[in-house]
Coordinates of N, CA and C in Angstrom, one line a residue:
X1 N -1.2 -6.7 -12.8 CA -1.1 -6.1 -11.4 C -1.8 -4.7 -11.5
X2 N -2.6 -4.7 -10.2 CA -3.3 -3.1 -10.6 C -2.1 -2.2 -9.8
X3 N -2.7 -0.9 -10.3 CA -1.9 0.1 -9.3 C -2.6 0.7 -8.2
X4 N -1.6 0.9 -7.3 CA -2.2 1.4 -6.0 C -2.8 3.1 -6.1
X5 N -3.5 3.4 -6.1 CA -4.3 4.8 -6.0 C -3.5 5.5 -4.9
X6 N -3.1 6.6 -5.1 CA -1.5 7.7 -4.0 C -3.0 8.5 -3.8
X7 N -2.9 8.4 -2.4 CA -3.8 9.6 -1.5 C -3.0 10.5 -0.9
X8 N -3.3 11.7 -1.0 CA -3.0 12.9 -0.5 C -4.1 12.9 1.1
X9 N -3.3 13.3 1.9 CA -3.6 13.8 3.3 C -3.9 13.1 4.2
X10 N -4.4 12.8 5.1 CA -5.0 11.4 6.0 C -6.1 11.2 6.3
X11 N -6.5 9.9 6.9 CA -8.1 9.7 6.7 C -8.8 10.3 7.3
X12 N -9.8 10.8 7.2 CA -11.0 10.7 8.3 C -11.0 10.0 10.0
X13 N -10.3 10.6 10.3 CA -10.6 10.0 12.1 C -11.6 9.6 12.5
X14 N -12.9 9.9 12.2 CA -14.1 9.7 12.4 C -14.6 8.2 12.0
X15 N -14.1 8.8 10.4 CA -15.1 7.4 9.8 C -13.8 6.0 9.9
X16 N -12.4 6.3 10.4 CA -12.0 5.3 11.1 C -12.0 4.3 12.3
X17 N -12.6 5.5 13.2 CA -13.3 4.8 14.2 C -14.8 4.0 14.3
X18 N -15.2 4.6 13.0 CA -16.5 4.1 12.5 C -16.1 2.2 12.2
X19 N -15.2 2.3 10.9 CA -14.9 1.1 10.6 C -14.2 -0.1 12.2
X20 N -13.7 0.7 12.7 CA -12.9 0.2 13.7 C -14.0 -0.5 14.8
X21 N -15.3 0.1 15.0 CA -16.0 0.1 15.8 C -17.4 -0.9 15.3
X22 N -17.1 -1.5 14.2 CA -18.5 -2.9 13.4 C -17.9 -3.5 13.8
X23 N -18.7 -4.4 13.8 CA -18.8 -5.8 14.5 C -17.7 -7.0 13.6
X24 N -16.6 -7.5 13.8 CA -15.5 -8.5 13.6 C -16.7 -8.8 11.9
X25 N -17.9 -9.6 12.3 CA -18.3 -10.3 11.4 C -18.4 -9.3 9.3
X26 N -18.5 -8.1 9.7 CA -18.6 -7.5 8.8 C -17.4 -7.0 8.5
X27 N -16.7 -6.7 9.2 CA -15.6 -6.2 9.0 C -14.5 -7.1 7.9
X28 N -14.8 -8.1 8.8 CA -14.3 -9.5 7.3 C -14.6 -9.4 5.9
X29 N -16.3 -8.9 5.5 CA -16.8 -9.1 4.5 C -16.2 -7.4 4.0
X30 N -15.7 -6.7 4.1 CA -15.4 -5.4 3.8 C -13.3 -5.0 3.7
X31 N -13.8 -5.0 1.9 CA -12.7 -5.2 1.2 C -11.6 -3.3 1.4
X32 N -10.3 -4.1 1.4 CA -9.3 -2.9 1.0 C -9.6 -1.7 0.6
X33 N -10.3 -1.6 -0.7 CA -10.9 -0.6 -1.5 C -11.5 0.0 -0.7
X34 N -12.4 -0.9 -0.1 CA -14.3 0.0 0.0 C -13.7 0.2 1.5
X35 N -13.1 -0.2 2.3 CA -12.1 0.6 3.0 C -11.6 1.8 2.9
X36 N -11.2 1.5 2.4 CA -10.0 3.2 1.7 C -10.9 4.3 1.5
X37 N -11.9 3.8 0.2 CA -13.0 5.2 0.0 C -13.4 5.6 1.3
X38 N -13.7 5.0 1.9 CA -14.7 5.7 2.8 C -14.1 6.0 4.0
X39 N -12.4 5.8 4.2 CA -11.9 6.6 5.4 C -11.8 7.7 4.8
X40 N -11.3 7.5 3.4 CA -10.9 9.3 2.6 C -12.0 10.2 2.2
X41 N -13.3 9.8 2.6 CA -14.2 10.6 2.3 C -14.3 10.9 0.5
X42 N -14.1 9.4 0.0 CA -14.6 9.0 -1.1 C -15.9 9.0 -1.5
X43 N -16.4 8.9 -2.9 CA -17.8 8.4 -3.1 C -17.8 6.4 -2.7
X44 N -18.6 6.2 -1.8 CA -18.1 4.8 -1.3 C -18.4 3.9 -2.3
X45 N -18.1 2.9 -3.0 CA -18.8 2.3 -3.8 C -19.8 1.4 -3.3
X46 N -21.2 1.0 -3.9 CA -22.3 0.8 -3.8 C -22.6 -0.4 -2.8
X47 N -21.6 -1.4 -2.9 CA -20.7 -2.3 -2.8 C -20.7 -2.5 -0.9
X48 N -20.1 -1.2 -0.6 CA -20.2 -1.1 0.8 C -21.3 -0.3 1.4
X49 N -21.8 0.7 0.7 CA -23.3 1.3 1.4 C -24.2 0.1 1.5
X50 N -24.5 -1.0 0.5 CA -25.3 -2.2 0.5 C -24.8 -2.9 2.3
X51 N -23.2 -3.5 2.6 CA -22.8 -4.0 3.3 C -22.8 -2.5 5.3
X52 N -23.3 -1.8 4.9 CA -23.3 -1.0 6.2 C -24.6 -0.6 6.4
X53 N -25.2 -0.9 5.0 CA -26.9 0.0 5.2 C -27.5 -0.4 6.7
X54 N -27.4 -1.3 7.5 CA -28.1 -1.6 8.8 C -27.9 -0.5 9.6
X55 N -26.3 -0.1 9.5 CA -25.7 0.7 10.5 C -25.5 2.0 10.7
X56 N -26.4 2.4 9.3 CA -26.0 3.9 8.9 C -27.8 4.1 9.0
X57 N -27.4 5.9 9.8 CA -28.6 6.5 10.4 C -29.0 7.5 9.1
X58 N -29.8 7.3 8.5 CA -30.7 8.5 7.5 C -30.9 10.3 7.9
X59 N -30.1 11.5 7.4 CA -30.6 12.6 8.3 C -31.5 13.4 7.4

């Protein structure tokens, strides 16, 4: 059994509306984890930048 990673503070409002706001079809393919990182302003694993690359704007 793995252990659950204890976060300190709350997510990103932002990038929860981000997740909240793709398309059903991706949202399926995008796991717990690579969830979590990237509400908490994690390094995202590679894993989900590959699975959002369409959606994400370059600045």
């Amino acid at each position: 059994m793995t252990e659950k990673k204890q976060r300190k503070g709350k997510p990103n409002p932002e990038r929860v509306a981000l997740l909240r706001s793709l398309p059903i079809e991706l949202k399926e393919q995008i796991t717990g984890e690579e969830a979590e990182s990237f509400m908490y302003d994690e390094d995202p694993p590679d894993s989900l930048m590959e699975k959002l690359r369409t959606y994400l704007v370059k600045e």
